[in-house]
mmCIF file of C-alpha atoms in Angstrom:
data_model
loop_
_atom_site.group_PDB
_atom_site.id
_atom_site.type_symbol
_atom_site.label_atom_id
_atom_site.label_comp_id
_atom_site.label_asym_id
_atom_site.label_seq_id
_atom_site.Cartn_x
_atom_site.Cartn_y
_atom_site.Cartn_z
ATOM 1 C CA UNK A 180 -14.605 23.644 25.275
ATOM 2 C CA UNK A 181 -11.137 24.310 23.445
ATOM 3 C CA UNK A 182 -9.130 21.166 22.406
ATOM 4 C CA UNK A 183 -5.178 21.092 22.680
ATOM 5 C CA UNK A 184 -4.883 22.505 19.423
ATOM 6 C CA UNK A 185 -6.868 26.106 19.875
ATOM 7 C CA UNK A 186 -6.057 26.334 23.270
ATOM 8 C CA UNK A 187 -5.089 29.714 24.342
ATOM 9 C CA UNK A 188 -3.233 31.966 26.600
ATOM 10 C CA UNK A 189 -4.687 35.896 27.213
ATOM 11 C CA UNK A 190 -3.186 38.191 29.217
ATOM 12 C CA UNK A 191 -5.278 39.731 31.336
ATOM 13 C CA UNK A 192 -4.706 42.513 34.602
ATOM 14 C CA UNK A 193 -6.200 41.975 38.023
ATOM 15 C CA UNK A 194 -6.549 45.235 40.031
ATOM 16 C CA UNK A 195 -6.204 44.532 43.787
ATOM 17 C CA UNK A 196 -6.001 46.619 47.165
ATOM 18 C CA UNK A 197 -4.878 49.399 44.800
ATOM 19 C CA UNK A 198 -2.496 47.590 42.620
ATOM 20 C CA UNK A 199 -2.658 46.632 38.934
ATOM 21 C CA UNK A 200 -0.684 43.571 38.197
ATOM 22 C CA UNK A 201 -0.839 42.076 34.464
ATOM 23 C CA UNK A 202 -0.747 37.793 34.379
ATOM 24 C CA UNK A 203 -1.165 35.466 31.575
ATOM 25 C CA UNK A 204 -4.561 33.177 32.064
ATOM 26 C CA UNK A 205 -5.442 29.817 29.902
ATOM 27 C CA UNK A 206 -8.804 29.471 29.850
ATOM 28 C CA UNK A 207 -10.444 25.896 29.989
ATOM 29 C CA UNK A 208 -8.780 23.258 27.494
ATOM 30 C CA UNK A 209 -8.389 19.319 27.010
ATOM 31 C CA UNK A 210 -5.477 17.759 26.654
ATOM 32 C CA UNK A 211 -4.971 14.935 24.206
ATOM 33 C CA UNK A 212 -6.473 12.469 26.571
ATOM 34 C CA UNK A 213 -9.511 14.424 26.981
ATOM 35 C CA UNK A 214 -8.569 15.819 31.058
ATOM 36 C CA UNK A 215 -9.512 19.518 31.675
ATOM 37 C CA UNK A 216 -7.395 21.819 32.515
ATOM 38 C CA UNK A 217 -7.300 26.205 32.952
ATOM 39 C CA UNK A 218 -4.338 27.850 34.634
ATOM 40 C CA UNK A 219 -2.213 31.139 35.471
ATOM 41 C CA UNK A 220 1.036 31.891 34.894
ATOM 42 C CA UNK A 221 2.288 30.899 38.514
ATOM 43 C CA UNK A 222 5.166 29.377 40.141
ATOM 44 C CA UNK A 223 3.694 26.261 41.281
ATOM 45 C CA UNK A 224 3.065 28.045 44.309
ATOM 46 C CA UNK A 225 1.261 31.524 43.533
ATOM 47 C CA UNK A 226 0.263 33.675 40.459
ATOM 48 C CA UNK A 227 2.914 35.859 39.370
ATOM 49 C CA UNK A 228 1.995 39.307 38.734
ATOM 50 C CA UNK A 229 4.526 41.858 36.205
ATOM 51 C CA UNK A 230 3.772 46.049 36.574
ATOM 52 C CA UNK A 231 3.612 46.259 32.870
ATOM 53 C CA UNK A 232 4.116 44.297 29.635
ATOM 54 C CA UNK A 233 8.265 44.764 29.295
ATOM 55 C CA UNK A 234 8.231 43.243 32.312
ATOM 56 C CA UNK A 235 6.300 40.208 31.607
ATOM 57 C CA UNK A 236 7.454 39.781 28.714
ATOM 58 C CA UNK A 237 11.131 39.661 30.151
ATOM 59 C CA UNK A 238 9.855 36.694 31.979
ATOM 60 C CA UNK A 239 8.758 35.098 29.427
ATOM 61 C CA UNK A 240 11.713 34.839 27.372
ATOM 62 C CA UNK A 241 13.870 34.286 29.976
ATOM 63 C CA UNK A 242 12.694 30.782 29.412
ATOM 64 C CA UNK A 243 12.226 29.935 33.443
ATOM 65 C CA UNK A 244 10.146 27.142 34.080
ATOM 66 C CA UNK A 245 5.950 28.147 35.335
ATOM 67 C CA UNK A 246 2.701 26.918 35.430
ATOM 68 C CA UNK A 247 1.930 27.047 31.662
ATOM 69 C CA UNK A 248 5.472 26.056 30.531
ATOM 70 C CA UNK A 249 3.285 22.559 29.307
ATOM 71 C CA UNK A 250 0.284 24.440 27.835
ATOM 72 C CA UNK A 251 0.003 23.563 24.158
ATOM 73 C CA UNK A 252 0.599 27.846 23.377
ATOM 74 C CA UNK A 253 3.167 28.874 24.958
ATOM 75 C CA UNK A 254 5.845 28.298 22.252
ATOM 76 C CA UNK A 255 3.172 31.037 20.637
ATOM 77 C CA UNK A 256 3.322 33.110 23.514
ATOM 78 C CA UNK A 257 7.142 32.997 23.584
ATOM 79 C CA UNK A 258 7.251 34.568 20.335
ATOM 80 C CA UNK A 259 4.730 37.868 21.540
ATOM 81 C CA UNK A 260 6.241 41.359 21.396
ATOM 82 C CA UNK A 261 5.557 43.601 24.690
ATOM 83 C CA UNK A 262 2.974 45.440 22.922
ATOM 84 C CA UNK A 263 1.327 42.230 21.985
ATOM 85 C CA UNK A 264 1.037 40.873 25.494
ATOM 86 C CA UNK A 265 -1.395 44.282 25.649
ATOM 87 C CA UNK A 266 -4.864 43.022 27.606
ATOM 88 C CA UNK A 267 -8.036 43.792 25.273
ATOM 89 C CA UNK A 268 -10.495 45.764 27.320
ATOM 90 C CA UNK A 269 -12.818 43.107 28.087
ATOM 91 C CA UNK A 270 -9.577 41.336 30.183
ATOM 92 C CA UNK A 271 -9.380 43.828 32.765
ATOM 93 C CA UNK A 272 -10.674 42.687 36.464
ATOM 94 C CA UNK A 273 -10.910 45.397 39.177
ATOM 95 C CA UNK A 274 -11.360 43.657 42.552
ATOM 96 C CA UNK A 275 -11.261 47.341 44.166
ATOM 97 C CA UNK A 276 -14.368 48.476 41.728
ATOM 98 C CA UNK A 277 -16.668 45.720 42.908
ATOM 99 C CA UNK A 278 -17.971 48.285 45.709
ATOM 100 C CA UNK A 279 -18.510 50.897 43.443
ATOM 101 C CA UNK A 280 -20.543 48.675 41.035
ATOM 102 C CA UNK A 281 -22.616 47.061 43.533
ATOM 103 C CA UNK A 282 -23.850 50.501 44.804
ATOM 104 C CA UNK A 283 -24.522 51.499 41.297
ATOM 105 C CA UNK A 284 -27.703 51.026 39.206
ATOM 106 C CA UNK A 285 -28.019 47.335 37.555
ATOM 107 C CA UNK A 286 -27.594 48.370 34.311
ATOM 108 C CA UNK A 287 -25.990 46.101 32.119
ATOM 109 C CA UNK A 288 -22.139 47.287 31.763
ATOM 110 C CA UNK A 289 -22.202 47.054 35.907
ATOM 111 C CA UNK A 290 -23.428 43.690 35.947
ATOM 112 C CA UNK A 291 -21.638 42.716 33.354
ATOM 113 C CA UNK A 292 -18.468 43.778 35.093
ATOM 114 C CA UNK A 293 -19.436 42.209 38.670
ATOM 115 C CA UNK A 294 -19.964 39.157 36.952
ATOM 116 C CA UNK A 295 -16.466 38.961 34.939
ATOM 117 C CA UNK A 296 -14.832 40.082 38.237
ATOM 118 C CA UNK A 297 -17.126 37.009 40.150
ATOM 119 C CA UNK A 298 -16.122 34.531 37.601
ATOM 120 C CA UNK A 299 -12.257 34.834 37.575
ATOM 121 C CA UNK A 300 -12.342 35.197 41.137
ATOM 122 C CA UNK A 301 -14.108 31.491 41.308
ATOM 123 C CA UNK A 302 -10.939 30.793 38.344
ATOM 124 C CA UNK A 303 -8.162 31.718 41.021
ATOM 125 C CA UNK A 304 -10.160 29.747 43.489
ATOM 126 C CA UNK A 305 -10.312 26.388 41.153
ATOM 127 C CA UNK A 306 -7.075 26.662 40.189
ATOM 128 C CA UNK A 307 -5.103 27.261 43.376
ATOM 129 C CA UNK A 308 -7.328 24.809 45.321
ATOM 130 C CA UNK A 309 -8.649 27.143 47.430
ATOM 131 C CA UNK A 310 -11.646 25.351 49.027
ATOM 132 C CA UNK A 311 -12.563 28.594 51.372
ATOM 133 C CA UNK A 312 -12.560 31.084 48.463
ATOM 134 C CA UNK A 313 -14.583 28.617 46.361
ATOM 135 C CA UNK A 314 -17.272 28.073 48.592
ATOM 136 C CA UNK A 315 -17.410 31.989 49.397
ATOM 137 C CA UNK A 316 -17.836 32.804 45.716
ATOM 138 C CA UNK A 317 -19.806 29.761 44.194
ATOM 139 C CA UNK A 318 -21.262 28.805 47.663
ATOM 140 C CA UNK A 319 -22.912 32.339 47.743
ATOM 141 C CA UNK A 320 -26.469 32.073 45.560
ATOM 142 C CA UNK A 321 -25.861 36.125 45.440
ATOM 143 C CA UNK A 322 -22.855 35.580 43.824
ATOM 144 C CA UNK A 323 -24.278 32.228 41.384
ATOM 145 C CA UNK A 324 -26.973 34.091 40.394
ATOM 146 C CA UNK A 325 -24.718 37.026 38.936
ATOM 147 C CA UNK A 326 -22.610 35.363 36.548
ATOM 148 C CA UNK A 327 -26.148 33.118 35.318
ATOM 149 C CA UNK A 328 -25.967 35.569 31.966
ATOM 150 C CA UNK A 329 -30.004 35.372 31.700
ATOM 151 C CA UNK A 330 -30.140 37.542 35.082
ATOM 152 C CA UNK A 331 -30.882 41.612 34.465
ATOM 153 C CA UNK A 332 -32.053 43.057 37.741
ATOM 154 C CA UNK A 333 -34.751 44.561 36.180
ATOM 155 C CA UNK A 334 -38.247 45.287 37.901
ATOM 156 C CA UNK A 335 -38.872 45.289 41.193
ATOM 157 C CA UNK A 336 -38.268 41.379 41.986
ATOM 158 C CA UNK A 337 -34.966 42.543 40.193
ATOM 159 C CA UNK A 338 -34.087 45.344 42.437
ATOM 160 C CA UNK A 339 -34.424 43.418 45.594
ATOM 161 C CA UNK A 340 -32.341 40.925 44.303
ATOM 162 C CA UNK A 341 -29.678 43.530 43.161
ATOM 163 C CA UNK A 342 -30.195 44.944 46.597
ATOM 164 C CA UNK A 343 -29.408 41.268 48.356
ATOM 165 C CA UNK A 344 -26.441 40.983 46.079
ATOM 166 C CA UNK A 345 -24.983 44.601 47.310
ATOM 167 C CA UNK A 346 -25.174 43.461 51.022
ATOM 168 C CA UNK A 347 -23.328 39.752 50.141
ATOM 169 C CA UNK A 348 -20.527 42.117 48.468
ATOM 170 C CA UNK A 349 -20.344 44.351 51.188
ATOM 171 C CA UNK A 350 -20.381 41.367 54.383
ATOM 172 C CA UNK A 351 -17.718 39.297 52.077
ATOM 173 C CA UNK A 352 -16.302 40.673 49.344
ATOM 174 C CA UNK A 353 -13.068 42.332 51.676
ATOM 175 C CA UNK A 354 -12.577 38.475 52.776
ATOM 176 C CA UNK A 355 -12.837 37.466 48.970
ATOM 177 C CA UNK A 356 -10.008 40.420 48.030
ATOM 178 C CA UNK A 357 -7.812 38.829 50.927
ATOM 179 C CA UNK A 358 -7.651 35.180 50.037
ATOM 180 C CA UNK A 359 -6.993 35.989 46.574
ATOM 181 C CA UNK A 360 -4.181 38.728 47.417
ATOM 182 C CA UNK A 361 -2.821 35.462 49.609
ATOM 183 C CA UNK A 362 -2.227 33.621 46.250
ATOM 184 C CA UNK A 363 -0.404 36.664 44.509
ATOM 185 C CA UNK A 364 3.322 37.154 44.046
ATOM 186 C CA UNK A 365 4.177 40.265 42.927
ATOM 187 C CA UNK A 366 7.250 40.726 40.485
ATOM 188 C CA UNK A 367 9.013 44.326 40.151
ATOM 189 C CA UNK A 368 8.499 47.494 41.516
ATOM 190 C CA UNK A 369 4.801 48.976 41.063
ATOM 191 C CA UNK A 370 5.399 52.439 41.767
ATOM 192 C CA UNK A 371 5.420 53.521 38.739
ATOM 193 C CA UNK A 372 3.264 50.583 36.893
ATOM 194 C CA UNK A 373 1.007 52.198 33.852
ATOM 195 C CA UNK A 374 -0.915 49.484 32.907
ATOM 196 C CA UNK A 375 -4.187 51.979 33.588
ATOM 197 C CA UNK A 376 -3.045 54.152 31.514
ATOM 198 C CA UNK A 377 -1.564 51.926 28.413
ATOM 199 C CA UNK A 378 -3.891 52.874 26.171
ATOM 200 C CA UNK A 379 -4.592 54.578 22.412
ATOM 201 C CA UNK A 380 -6.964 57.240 24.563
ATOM 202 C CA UNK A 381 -4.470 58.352 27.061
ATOM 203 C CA UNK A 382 -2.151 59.261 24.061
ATOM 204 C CA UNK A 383 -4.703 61.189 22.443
ATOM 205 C CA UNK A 384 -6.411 62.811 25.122
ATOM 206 C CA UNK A 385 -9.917 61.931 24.371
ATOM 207 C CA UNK A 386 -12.283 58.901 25.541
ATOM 208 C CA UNK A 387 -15.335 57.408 24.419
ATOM 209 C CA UNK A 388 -18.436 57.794 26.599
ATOM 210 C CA UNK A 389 -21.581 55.987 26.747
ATOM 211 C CA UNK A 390 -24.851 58.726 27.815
ATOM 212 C CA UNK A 391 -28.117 57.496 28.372
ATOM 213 C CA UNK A 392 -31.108 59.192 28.194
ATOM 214 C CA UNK A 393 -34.649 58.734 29.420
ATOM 215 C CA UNK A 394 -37.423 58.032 27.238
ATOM 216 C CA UNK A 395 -39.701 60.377 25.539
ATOM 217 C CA UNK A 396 -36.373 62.942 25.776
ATOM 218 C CA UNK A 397 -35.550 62.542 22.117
ATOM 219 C CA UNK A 398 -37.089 60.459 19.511
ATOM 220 C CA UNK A 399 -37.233 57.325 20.935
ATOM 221 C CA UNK A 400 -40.316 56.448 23.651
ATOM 222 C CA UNK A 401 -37.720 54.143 26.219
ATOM 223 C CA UNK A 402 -34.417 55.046 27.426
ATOM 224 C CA UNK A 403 -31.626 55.099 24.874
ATOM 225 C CA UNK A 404 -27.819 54.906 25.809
ATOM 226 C CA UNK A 405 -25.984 56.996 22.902
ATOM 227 C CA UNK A 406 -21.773 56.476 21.905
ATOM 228 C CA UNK A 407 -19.757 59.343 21.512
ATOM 229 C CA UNK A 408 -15.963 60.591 21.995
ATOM 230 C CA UNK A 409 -14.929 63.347 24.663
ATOM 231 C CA UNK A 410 -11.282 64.939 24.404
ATOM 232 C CA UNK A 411 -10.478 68.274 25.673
ATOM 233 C CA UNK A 412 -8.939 71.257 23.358
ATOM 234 C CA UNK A 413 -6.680 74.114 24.576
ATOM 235 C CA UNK A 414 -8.053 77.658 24.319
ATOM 236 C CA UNK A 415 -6.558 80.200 21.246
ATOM 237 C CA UNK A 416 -5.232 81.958 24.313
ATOM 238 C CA UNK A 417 -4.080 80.747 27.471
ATOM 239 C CA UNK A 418 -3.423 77.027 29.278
ATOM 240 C CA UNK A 419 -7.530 76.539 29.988
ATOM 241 C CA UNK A 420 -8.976 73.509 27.863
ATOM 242 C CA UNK A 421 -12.611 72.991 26.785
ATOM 243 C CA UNK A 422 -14.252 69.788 26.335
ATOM 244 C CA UNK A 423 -14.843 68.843 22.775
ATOM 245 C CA UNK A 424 -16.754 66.503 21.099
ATOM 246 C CA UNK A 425 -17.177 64.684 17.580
ATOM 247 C CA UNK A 426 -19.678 66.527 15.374
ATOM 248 C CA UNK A 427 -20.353 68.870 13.524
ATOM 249 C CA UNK A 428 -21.000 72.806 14.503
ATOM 250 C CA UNK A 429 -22.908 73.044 17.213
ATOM 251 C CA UNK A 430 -24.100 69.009 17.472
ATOM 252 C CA UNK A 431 -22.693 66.311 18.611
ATOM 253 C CA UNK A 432 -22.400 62.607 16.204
ATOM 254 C CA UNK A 433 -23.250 59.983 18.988
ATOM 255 C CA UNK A 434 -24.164 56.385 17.963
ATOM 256 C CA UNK A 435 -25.606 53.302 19.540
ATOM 257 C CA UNK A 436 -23.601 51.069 17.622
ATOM 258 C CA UNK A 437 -19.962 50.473 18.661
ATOM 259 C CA UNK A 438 -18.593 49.309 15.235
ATOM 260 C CA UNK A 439 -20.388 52.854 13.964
ATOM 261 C CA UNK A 440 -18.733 54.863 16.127
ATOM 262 C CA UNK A 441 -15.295 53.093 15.703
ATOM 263 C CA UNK A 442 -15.688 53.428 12.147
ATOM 264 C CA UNK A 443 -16.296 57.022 12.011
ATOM 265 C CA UNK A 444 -13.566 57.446 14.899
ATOM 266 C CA UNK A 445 -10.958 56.038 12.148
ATOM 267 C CA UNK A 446 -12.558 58.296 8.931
ATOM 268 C CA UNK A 447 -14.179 60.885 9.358
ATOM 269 C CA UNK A 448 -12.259 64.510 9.476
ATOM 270 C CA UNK A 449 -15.112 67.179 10.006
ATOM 271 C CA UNK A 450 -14.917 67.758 13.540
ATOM 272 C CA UNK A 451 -12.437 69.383 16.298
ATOM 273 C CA UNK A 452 -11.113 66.446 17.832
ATOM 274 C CA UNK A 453 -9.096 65.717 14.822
ATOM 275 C CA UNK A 454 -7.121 69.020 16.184
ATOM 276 C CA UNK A 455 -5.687 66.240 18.506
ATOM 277 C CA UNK A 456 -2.141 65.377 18.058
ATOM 278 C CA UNK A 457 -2.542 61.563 17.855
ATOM 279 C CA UNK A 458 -6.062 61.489 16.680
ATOM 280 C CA UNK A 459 -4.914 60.098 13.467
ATOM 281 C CA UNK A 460 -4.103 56.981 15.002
ATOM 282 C CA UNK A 461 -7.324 55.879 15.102
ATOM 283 C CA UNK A 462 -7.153 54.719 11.759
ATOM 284 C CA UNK A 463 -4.850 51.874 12.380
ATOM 285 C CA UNK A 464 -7.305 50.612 15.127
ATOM 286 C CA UNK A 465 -8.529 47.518 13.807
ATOM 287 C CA UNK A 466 -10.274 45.985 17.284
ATOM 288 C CA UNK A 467 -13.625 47.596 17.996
ATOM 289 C CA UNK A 468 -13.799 46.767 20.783
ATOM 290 C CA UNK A 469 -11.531 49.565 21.638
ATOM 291 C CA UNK A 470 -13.843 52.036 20.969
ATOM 292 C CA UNK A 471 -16.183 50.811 23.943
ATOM 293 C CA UNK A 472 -16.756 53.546 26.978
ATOM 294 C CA UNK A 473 -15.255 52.445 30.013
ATOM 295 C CA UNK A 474 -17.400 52.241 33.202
ATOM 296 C CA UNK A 475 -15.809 55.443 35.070
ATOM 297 C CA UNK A 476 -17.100 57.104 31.422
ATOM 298 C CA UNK A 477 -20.823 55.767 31.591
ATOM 299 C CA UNK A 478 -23.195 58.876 32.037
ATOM 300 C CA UNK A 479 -26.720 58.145 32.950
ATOM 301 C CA UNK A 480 -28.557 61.004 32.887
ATOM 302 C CA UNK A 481 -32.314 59.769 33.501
ATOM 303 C CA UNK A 482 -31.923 61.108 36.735
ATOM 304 C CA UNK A 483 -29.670 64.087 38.575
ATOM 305 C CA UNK A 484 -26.204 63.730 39.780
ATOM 306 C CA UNK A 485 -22.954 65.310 40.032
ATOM 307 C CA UNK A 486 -21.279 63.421 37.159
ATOM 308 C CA UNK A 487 -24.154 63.936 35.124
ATOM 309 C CA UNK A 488 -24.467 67.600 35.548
ATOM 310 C CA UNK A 489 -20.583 68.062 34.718
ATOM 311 C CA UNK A 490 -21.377 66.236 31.335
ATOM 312 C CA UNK A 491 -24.381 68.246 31.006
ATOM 313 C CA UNK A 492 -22.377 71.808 31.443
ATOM 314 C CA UNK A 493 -19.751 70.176 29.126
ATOM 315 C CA UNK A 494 -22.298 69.549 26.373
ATOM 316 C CA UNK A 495 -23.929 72.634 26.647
ATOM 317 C CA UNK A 496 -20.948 75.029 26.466
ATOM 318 C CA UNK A 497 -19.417 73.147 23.139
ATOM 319 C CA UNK A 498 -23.509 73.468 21.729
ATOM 320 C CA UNK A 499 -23.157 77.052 22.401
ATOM 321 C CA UNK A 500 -26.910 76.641 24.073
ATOM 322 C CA UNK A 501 -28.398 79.694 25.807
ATOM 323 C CA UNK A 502 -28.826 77.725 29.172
ATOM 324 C CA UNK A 503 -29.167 78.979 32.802
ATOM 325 C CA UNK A 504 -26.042 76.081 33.819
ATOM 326 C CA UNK A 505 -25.800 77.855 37.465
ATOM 327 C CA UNK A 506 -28.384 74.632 38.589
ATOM 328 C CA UNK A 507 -25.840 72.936 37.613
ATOM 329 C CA UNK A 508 -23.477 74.241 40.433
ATOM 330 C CA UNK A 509 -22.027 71.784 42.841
ATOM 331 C CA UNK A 510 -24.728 71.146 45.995
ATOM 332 C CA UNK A 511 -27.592 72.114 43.678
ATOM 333 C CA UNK A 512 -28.282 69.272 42.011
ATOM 334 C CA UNK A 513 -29.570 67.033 44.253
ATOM 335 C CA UNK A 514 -32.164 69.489 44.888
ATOM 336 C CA UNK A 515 -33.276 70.041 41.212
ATOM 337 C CA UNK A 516 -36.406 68.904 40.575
ATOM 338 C CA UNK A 517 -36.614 65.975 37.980
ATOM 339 C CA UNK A 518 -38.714 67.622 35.784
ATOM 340 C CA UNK A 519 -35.779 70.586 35.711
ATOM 341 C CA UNK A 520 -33.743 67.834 35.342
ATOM 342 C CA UNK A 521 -35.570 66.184 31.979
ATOM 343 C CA UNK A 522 -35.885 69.414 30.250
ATOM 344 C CA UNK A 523 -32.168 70.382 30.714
ATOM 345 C CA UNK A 524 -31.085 66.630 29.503
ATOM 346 C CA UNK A 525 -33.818 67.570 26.461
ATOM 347 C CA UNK A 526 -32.105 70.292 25.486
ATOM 348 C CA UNK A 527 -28.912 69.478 25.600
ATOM 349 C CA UNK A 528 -30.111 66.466 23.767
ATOM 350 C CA UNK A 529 -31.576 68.096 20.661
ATOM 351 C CA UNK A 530 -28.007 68.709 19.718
ATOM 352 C CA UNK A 531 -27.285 65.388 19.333
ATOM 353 C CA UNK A 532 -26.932 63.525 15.878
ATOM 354 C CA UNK A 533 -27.675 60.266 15.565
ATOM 355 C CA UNK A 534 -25.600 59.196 12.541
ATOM 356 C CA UNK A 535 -26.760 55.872 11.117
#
C-alpha cells in the first residue's frame, strides 16, 4: 500500500468503442490518517478524457480545480512536460481488444492483458460508485478468477475454464463497455488523436515481435517464444519495401530476454535495420520495457494461420531460403497439414540466432 508520501499519479489511455482517450489514474494510497483512497482525474462528476498529451497537459496547468487537485502529487504532476505525461506500455487498456483476446489462445501476454483491462474496469467501478458495474465485474467468478495472478489456463481443466471465461465476455462484456463509456467525458476533438501511434517505433518504422515456436523445432524440447525487431527497407529501385530483420547475413538475432534484446537494439550496428532513419534513437531508450512486442505483434507459430504464414514468407525471403512459399498463399493454409506446417517453421527457424 503507498503512504501519502510515495503516492503517485500515472497516466494511463483507455481505448473505448473505438476511441483512445489518455487520463491521469492514482493508484491506491493513505492519507495521513491512514483512510484509503485511488482516483481519476475527473470532474467530480465523470473521468475526463484528453486526445493526446498537449492536451492534457493544457489542463493541467491551467490550474482548474479536479478530482486529484488534493492528491499528495499533483504539485509533481503540475510540473510534467507533454512528453512526460507519455503512458509506459504496460498503462494502456483496450476495452475494444477484450473480444479479440478472449477468442485467442491463453497464453500469457492475453491473459495478462484481459486481466489489466478486468482490473481497471473494477477501478472505474470503485471509484465512481458504480454498484451495477461492480457487481458485473467482481460479481462474475469468470471475471475474479482472471485477475487471481496464480491462474494460467493451462491443461485441459484450464481450457474449459478459458472457454467459460470467453462466453462471460461475450454475454457481458458490451454491457461492461457501456456503463463505463457512461462515466466518460470526453475533452477535444478526437479525430485526429495519435495516442496509438505516439511511439519511438512508429518513428522508426520497425517493431519488436515476440515468435513462438513449438518444441523439438529448434534446440529446445518445449515451446520457446523468441524476441526480435521487424522494420521494413525500401528496394535499391523502386517504392516496394522488404521486411528486414536484426541479424546478421542471412540469420536473424532473436532473444528471450527483453533487457537482451533492448540492449542490443541500443548498440549493436551490424545489421540492416540500422539503414533506418531514426534507428539511432534507440540508444537514448533507457526503459526496457519499451522494447516489449505488442499483442497485435505476437506470432505463434506452433500451429497454421494467416498471420503466421505472412511472418513465415517474411522470414524466409530476408534468409534467402530455397522454400516452396506458394503453401503459404492466402486460403491454403488452413489446409496445410501440421506436419507441413512444423517443417516450414523448422526451417525458417534454423536461421535464427539466439544471442546470449
Amino acid at each position: 500500500m503507498t503512504s501519502s508520501i510515495d503516492a503517485a499519479i500515472l497516466p494511463i489511455t483507455l481505448t473505448v468503442n473505438g476511441r483512445i482517450g489518455l487520463t491521469l489514474w492514482a493508484p491506491p494510497w493513505e492519507d495521513d490518517e491512514g483512510e484509503e483512497w485511488q482516483g481519476f482525474l475527473g470532474d467530480g462528476a465523470k473521468i475526463l478524457l484528453y486526445p493526446g498529451t498537449r492536451e492534457l497537459a493544457a489542463f493541467i496547468v491551467s490550474g482548474e480545480e479536479n478530482d486529484l487537485s488534493d492528491h499528495p502529487a499533483w504539485g509533481y504532476v503540475m510540473k510534467l512536460t507533454p512528453d512526460q505525461l507519455r503512458p509506459s506500455p504496460e498503462d494502456n487498456y483496450d476495452l475494444d481488444a477484450v473480444y479479440e483476446w478472449a477468442a485467442g489462445e491463453p497464453d500469457p501476454v492475453h491473459v495478462s492483458s484481459l486481466a489489466d483491462v478486468v482490473d481497471m474496469v473494477a477501478k472505474i467501478a470503485d471509484c465512481c460508485d458504480d454498484g451495477g458495474l461492480r457487481s458485473l465485474v467482481e460479481g462474475t467468478p469468470a471475471f475474479a478468477e482472471l485477475v487471481d495472478e496464480e491462474n494460467t489456463y493451462q491443461g485441459k481443466e484450464g481450457r474449459k475454464r478459458w472457454n467459460e471465461l470467453g462466453d462471460t465476455i461475450a454475454s457481458s462484456w458490451e454491457r461492461a463497455i457501456g456503463r463505463v463509456e457512461s462515466w466518460l467525458s470526453w475533452q477535444g476533438d478526437f479525430s485526429s488523436s495519435d495516442l496509438d501511434s505516439q511511439t519511438i517505433w512508429d518513428r522508426i518504422g520497425a517493431e519488436p515481435l515476440s515468435i513462438t515456436v513449438p518444441g523439438g523445432v529448434g534446440e529446445s524440447s518445449e515451446d520457446v517464444t523468441y524476441l526480435t525487431v521487424r522494420g521494413y527497407l525500401n528496394h535499391d529501385t523502386g517504392d516496394d519495401v522488404d521486411a528486414a530483420f536484426i541479424g546478421g547475413d542471412d540469420t536473424v538475432a532473436v532473444f528471450t530476454d527483453v533487457a537482451d534484446l533492448a540492449q542490443y537494439c541500443r548498440t549493436a550496428t551490424e545489421h540492416q535495420l540500422v539503414a533506418l532513419e531514426w534507428w539511432s534513437e534507440l540508444s537514448e531508450v533507457s526503459d526496457d520495457a519499451d522494447f516489449e512486442a505488442g499483442l497485435d505483434a505476437a506470432y505463434d507459430l506452433r500451429k497454421p494461420s494467416a498471420k503466421g504464414a505472412d511472418l513465415l514468407r517474411e522470414l524466409a525471403v530476408f534468409c534467402n531460403l530455397d522454400l516452396d512459399l506458394s503453401v503459404l498463399d492466402s486460403g491454403k493454409v488452413a489446409d496445410l497439414d501440421r506436419d507441413d506446417w512444423r517443417d516450414l517453421v523448422r526451417e525458417v527457424a534454423s536461421c535464427f540466432t539466439l544471442q546470449d
